[in-house]
Short mmCIF file of C-alpha atoms in Angstrom, two decimals:
data_model
loop_
_atom_site.label_atom_id
_atom_site.label_comp_id
_atom_site.label_asym_id
_atom_site.label_seq_id
_atom_site.Cartn_x
_atom_site.Cartn_y
_atom_site.Cartn_z
CA UNK C 172 -10.85 31.77 -1.61
CA UNK C 173 -9.99 28.16 -0.86
CA UNK C 174 -13.00 25.58 -1.14
CA UNK C 175 -13.32 22.41 0.88
CA UNK C 176 -14.26 19.12 -0.62
CA UNK C 177 -14.51 15.47 0.56
CA UNK C 178 -12.15 12.64 -0.68
CA UNK C 179 -14.06 9.44 -1.08
CA UNK C 180 -11.55 6.59 -0.54
CA UNK C 181 -12.75 3.81 -2.75
CA UNK C 182 -10.06 1.13 -0.69
CA UNK C 183 -11.95 1.51 2.32
CA UNK C 184 -15.78 1.90 1.63
CA UNK C 185 -18.22 -0.11 -0.69
CA UNK C 186 -19.91 1.81 -3.51
CA UNK C 187 -23.33 2.23 -1.48
CA UNK C 188 -21.34 3.51 1.15
CA UNK C 189 -19.47 5.96 -1.05
CA UNK C 190 -22.16 7.14 -2.73
CA UNK C 191 -24.19 7.87 1.08
CA UNK C 192 -21.01 9.78 1.74
CA UNK C 193 -21.10 11.72 -0.99
CA UNK C 194 -24.84 12.97 0.23
CA UNK C 195 -23.55 13.56 3.49
CA UNK C 196 -20.48 15.61 2.22
CA UNK C 197 -22.97 17.65 0.30
CA UNK C 198 -25.45 18.08 3.25
CA UNK C 199 -22.25 19.27 5.61
CA UNK C 200 -21.42 22.02 3.34
CA UNK C 201 -18.30 20.42 1.26
CA UNK C 202 -18.46 21.87 -2.44
CA UNK C 203 -16.43 19.24 -4.35
CA UNK C 204 -15.75 15.45 -4.24
CA UNK C 205 -12.81 13.22 -5.14
CA UNK C 206 -12.90 9.78 -5.18
CA UNK C 207 -9.88 7.32 -5.68
CA UNK C 208 -9.50 4.91 -8.65
CA UNK C 209 -7.74 1.30 -7.26
CA UNK C 210 -7.84 -2.22 -8.70
CA UNK C 211 -6.24 -3.32 -5.04
CA UNK C 212 -6.75 -1.76 -1.54
CA UNK C 213 -3.28 -0.87 -0.11
CA UNK C 214 -3.89 -3.67 2.54
CA UNK C 215 -6.73 -6.18 3.10
CA UNK C 216 -7.78 -4.27 6.00
CA UNK C 217 -9.11 -1.59 4.16
CA UNK C 218 -10.75 -4.34 2.55
CA UNK C 219 -12.52 -2.59 -0.81
CA UNK C 220 -11.63 -1.55 -4.46
CA UNK C 221 -14.95 -0.74 -6.48
CA UNK C 222 -14.67 0.04 -10.30
CA UNK C 223 -14.55 3.66 -10.13
CA UNK C 224 -16.71 4.40 -13.24
CA UNK C 225 -19.64 2.85 -11.86
CA UNK C 226 -19.49 4.48 -8.72
CA UNK C 227 -18.99 8.06 -10.57
CA UNK C 228 -22.16 7.18 -12.50
CA UNK C 229 -24.13 6.62 -8.98
CA UNK C 230 -22.57 9.90 -7.87
CA UNK C 231 -24.10 11.81 -10.77
CA UNK C 232 -27.45 10.82 -9.51
CA UNK C 233 -26.83 11.01 -5.60
CA UNK C 234 -25.54 14.68 -5.72
CA UNK C 235 -25.04 17.99 -7.39
CA UNK C 236 -21.33 18.37 -6.15
CA UNK C 237 -18.37 18.54 -8.93
CA UNK C 238 -16.45 15.13 -9.25
CA UNK C 239 -12.92 14.36 -9.78
CA UNK C 240 -10.90 10.87 -9.73
CA UNK C 241 -7.98 11.24 -7.90
CA UNK C 242 -6.11 9.78 -9.44
CA UNK C 243 -6.83 7.81 -12.41
CA UNK C 244 -3.94 5.83 -13.95
CA UNK C 245 -4.23 6.16 -17.80
CA UNK C 246 -1.26 4.43 -19.18
CA UNK C 247 -0.94 0.63 -18.33
CA UNK C 248 -4.09 -1.04 -16.81
CA UNK C 249 -6.34 0.70 -18.95
CA UNK C 250 -5.86 2.55 -22.32
CA UNK C 251 -5.99 6.14 -22.73
CA UNK C 252 -8.44 5.80 -25.48
CA UNK C 253 -10.89 3.96 -22.90
CA UNK C 254 -9.91 6.29 -20.08
CA UNK C 255 -11.04 9.11 -22.24
CA UNK C 256 -14.28 7.37 -23.04
CA UNK C 257 -15.37 6.62 -19.10
CA UNK C 258 -14.49 10.47 -18.74
CA UNK C 259 -16.14 11.79 -21.03
CA UNK C 260 -19.36 9.80 -20.46
CA UNK C 261 -18.90 10.81 -16.77
CA UNK C 262 -18.78 14.41 -17.50
CA UNK C 263 -21.78 14.16 -19.64
CA UNK C 264 -23.97 12.49 -16.85
CA UNK C 265 -22.57 15.18 -14.44
CA UNK C 266 -23.97 17.79 -16.52
CA UNK C 267 -19.62 19.37 -16.81
CA UNK C 268 -19.02 19.03 -13.21
CA UNK C 269 -16.26 16.42 -13.88
CA UNK C 270 -12.55 16.67 -13.85
CA UNK C 271 -10.18 13.78 -14.96
CA UNK C 272 -7.53 13.48 -12.43
CA UNK C 273 -4.44 11.58 -13.89
CA UNK C 274 -1.10 10.51 -12.51
CA UNK C 275 1.65 7.98 -13.50
CA UNK C 276 0.26 5.22 -11.04
CA UNK C 277 1.31 2.69 -8.86
CA UNK C 278 2.36 -0.72 -9.29
CA UNK C 279 -0.21 -2.33 -6.91
CA UNK C 280 -3.07 -1.56 -9.47
CA UNK C 281 -1.11 -1.57 -12.87
CA UNK C 282 0.38 -4.60 -12.46
CA UNK C 283 -2.35 -6.81 -12.61
CA UNK C 284 -2.28 -7.85 -16.46
CA UNK C 285 1.50 -8.64 -16.25
CA UNK C 286 2.70 -5.81 -17.97
CA UNK C 287 6.32 -4.41 -17.20
CA UNK C 288 6.30 -1.73 -14.86
CA UNK C 289 8.61 0.91 -16.14
CA UNK C 290 10.79 3.33 -14.26
CA UNK C 291 9.59 6.88 -12.87
CA UNK C 292 10.76 8.58 -15.94
CA UNK C 293 9.10 6.41 -18.65
CA UNK C 294 5.71 6.40 -16.71
CA UNK C 295 6.00 10.26 -16.94
CA UNK C 296 6.55 9.91 -20.63
CA UNK C 297 3.64 7.38 -21.17
CA UNK C 298 1.11 9.85 -19.17
CA UNK C 299 1.96 12.79 -21.50
CA UNK C 300 1.73 11.01 -24.32
CA UNK C 301 -1.77 9.24 -23.01
CA UNK C 302 -3.02 13.01 -22.15
CA UNK C 303 -2.40 14.12 -25.44
CA UNK C 304 -4.43 11.26 -26.89
CA UNK C 305 -7.46 12.00 -24.65
CA UNK C 306 -7.21 15.62 -25.67
CA UNK C 307 -7.84 14.66 -29.33
CA UNK C 308 -10.47 12.52 -28.32
CA UNK C 309 -12.53 14.63 -26.26
CA UNK C 310 -12.72 16.97 -28.90
CA UNK C 311 -15.15 14.26 -30.32
CA UNK C 312 -13.23 14.08 -33.76
CA UNK C 313 -11.67 10.86 -35.42
CA UNK C 314 -8.25 10.06 -34.24
CA UNK C 315 -5.89 8.02 -35.52
CA UNK C 316 -2.36 7.98 -33.36
CA UNK C 317 0.60 5.84 -33.85
CA UNK C 318 2.78 6.88 -30.76
CA UNK C 319 5.83 5.75 -28.77
CA UNK C 320 3.80 4.15 -26.34
CA UNK C 321 -0.15 4.06 -27.57
CA UNK C 322 -1.76 3.05 -30.76
CA UNK C 323 -5.50 4.59 -32.02
CA UNK C 324 -7.07 3.86 -35.11
CA UNK C 325 -10.04 5.44 -36.37
CA UNK C 326 -11.45 6.34 -33.01
CA UNK C 327 -14.16 8.80 -32.24
CA UNK C 328 -15.86 9.37 -28.98
CA UNK C 329 -19.98 10.18 -30.00
CA UNK C 330 -20.74 11.40 -26.36
CA UNK C 331 -18.77 14.09 -25.39
CA UNK C 332 -19.74 17.10 -22.96
CA UNK C 333 -19.86 20.52 -24.64
CA UNK C 334 -16.49 21.49 -23.57
CA UNK C 335 -13.49 19.26 -23.18
CA UNK C 336 -13.04 17.27 -19.98
CA UNK C 337 -10.43 19.09 -17.77
CA UNK C 338 -7.48 17.26 -17.23
CA UNK C 339 -5.52 17.73 -13.85
CA UNK C 340 -2.07 15.85 -13.23
CA UNK C 341 -1.03 14.47 -9.91
CA UNK C 342 2.56 15.36 -8.71
CA UNK C 343 4.61 14.35 -5.74
CA UNK C 344 7.95 15.49 -7.17
CA UNK C 345 9.56 18.56 -9.19
CA UNK C 346 9.71 16.69 -12.51
CA UNK C 347 5.88 15.56 -12.27
CA UNK C 348 4.84 19.14 -11.03
CA UNK C 349 6.75 20.63 -14.20
CA UNK C 350 4.83 18.09 -16.53
CA UNK C 351 1.56 18.96 -14.80
CA UNK C 352 2.33 22.93 -15.78
CA UNK C 353 3.20 22.06 -18.94
CA UNK C 354 0.02 19.72 -20.15
CA UNK C 355 -2.29 19.77 -17.45
CA UNK C 356 -5.08 21.98 -16.59
CA UNK C 357 -4.74 21.76 -13.21
CA UNK C 358 -2.42 20.45 -10.03
CA UNK C 359 -3.16 17.45 -7.68
CA UNK C 360 -0.61 16.52 -4.64
CA UNK C 361 -1.31 15.00 -1.27
CA UNK C 362 0.98 17.22 0.67
CA UNK C 363 0.78 20.97 1.59
CA UNK C 364 3.80 21.82 -0.34
CA UNK C 365 4.03 25.15 -1.36
CA UNK C 366 7.31 24.68 -3.68
CA UNK C 367 4.89 21.87 -5.36
CA UNK C 368 2.83 24.37 -6.07
CA UNK C 369 4.93 27.48 -7.23
CA UNK C 370 6.77 24.63 -9.43
CA UNK C 371 3.52 23.94 -10.93
CA UNK C 372 2.64 27.56 -11.77
CA UNK C 373 5.78 28.52 -13.18
CA UNK C 374 5.81 25.42 -15.79
CA UNK C 375 2.30 26.54 -16.98
CA UNK C 376 3.70 29.99 -17.83
CA UNK C 377 1.40 32.80 -17.84
CA UNK C 378 -1.80 31.07 -17.51
CA UNK C 379 -0.43 29.68 -14.36
CA UNK C 380 -2.12 31.43 -11.67
CA UNK C 381 -5.74 30.45 -13.60
CA UNK C 382 -5.02 26.91 -13.17
CA UNK C 383 -6.47 25.19 -9.95
CA UNK C 384 -4.38 23.53 -7.37
CA UNK C 385 -5.80 20.85 -5.50
CA UNK C 386 -4.52 19.11 -2.38
CA UNK C 387 -5.85 16.06 -0.28
CA UNK C 388 -5.40 14.79 3.42
CA UNK C 389 -6.40 11.94 5.44
CA UNK C 390 -8.10 12.91 9.19
CA UNK C 391 -9.63 10.16 11.83
CA UNK C 392 -12.17 12.31 13.77
CA UNK C 393 -13.38 10.63 17.14
CA UNK C 394 -14.02 11.75 20.58
CA UNK C 395 -11.15 9.38 21.91
CA UNK C 396 -7.83 10.65 19.77
CA UNK C 397 -6.03 7.10 21.22
CA UNK C 398 -8.90 5.09 19.41
CA UNK C 399 -8.56 7.56 16.65
CA UNK C 400 -4.90 6.65 16.00
CA UNK C 401 -5.16 2.79 16.55
CA UNK C 402 -7.97 3.24 13.30
CA UNK C 403 -5.53 5.25 11.18
CA UNK C 404 -2.61 3.04 12.13
CA UNK C 405 -4.80 0.01 11.42
CA UNK C 406 -6.22 0.79 8.23
CA UNK C 407 -3.74 3.64 6.85
CA UNK C 408 -0.29 2.89 7.80
CA UNK C 409 0.49 3.82 4.27
CA UNK C 410 0.50 7.36 5.66
CA UNK C 411 3.56 6.75 6.69
CA UNK C 412 5.72 4.92 4.13
CA UNK C 413 7.77 7.05 1.71
CA UNK C 414 6.51 7.75 -2.04
CA UNK C 415 9.07 5.74 -3.99
CA UNK C 416 7.57 3.02 -2.24
CA UNK C 417 3.95 3.40 -2.57
CA UNK C 418 4.53 3.34 -6.33
CA UNK C 419 6.80 0.09 -6.74
CA UNK C 420 5.41 -2.48 -4.29
CA UNK C 421 2.52 -4.46 -6.03
CA UNK C 422 0.44 -6.64 -3.55
CA UNK C 423 -1.80 -5.75 -0.23
CA UNK C 424 0.60 -8.12 1.30
CA UNK C 425 3.82 -6.51 0.32
CA UNK C 426 2.39 -3.15 1.68
CA UNK C 427 1.28 -4.83 4.92
CA UNK C 428 5.12 -6.15 5.47
CA UNK C 429 6.56 -2.58 4.73
CA UNK C 430 3.83 -0.74 7.24
CA UNK C 431 4.96 -3.13 9.89
CA UNK C 432 7.89 -0.66 10.14
CA UNK C 433 5.65 2.61 10.53
CA UNK C 434 4.68 3.03 14.27
CA UNK C 435 1.66 5.01 15.79
CA UNK C 436 3.90 7.56 16.38
CA UNK C 437 4.67 8.11 12.67
CA UNK C 438 1.14 8.02 11.53
CA UNK C 439 0.24 10.52 14.32
CA UNK C 440 2.75 13.04 12.67
CA UNK C 441 1.03 12.60 9.04
CA UNK C 442 -3.02 12.10 10.41
CA UNK C 443 -4.77 14.52 12.83
CA UNK C 444 -6.48 12.74 15.30
CA UNK C 445 -9.12 13.01 17.48
CA UNK C 446 -11.59 15.68 18.11
CA UNK C 447 -9.62 18.85 18.59
CA UNK C 448 -11.25 21.17 16.05
CA UNK C 449 -8.31 23.55 16.20
CA UNK C 450 -6.19 21.13 15.08
CA UNK C 451 -8.32 19.52 12.33
CA UNK C 452 -8.17 23.77 11.12
CA UNK C 453 -4.60 24.01 11.39
CA UNK C 454 -4.35 21.02 9.15
CA UNK C 455 -6.62 22.62 6.54
CA UNK C 456 -5.05 26.26 6.86
CA UNK C 457 -1.49 24.44 5.66
CA UNK C 458 -2.88 23.55 2.66
CA UNK C 459 -4.44 27.21 2.13
CA UNK C 460 -1.63 28.98 2.91
CA UNK C 461 0.38 26.74 0.52
CA UNK C 462 -1.49 28.21 -2.55
CA UNK C 463 -3.73 25.42 -2.83
CA UNK C 464 -7.67 26.36 -4.55
CA UNK C 465 -9.42 23.39 -3.18
CA UNK C 466 -8.38 20.94 -0.16
CA UNK C 467 -10.12 17.65 0.08
CA UNK C 468 -10.58 15.99 2.95
CA UNK C 469 -11.02 12.09 3.98
CA UNK C 470 -12.23 10.43 7.20
CA UNK C 471 -10.58 7.28 8.21
CA UNK C 472 -12.88 4.69 9.73
CA UNK C 473 -16.46 3.92 10.08
CA UNK C 474 -17.59 7.07 12.11
CA UNK C 475 -18.49 8.72 8.63
CA UNK C 476 -21.73 10.44 10.43
CA UNK C 477 -19.87 11.98 13.60
CA UNK C 478 -16.86 13.42 10.84
CA UNK C 479 -19.64 15.13 8.66
CA UNK C 480 -21.56 16.84 11.87
CA UNK C 481 -17.93 17.68 13.34
CA UNK C 482 -16.91 19.55 10.41
CA UNK C 483 -20.25 20.97 9.51
CA UNK C 484 -20.48 22.42 13.18
CA UNK C 485 -16.80 22.86 14.12
CA UNK C 486 -14.46 22.83 11.55
CA UNK C 487 -15.95 24.35 8.14
CA UNK C 488 -17.32 27.37 9.76
CA UNK C 489 -13.65 28.34 10.84
CA UNK C 490 -11.99 28.06 7.14
CA UNK C 491 -15.12 28.64 4.57
CA UNK C 492 -15.11 32.30 3.61
#
């Protein structure tokens, strides 16, 4: 049975607002939380980008819902040994209700220390090695590792949860989906693509059906559909950009330049705008029908309370079993 969570957008909202949204999400009937992990927002209109691990600490005190990063890049800006420590501490604070979502990242966030931004195949190779390092550290034993991309010497995590932190891997293409199946505990994507889910499950072997597949989408609830679309187009025109662009541009300004090519009609094709409950239900059902176990929804814009009231009364009763 598909479950429904709320996606906290750290690029668009400050830390205190994210914590309040988490409270409202739980009250509205959402059963899980995702939170994005960015150094920069996609554009200056979004205007935020808090340190995700600090916010997760606050979420642990504010809500009883499970929390997952969607997603952290453990390869360039932050060494996987440090990500492992942050994730283990988060899992302890959340009493085991934490999953680490990881991906190969975007130059927007990972270039800030001046490191080289490698091509996609190398990024996936780095991600696989990073996952291996983190799994060793989650076991709570002393780790020394001299790999192709990472070195760890005599490192041990002393604060670890009772069970190792599950690591889910984000994928938008077939190669990453296969990697998610091979080394991940679960799968994350932002498109209702049944073939990607199938590729992940095939790559997981006999245990594939027991590993969760999670999908995310953005909506722009509002009583005026045209105004909702204007808000979505102003804040998230990146929803209309192709995937390779998302991974290679390096600054919010570059994304703003690329987004000038994205029309409101293009955004309308990607984001449900307005207060037609059936349209929102259909968008969620597309993920359920594609085989996702959990679907995470993010509301674009400032009307968060209106969104949660709308989903609590009009949408979730139609999709939650």
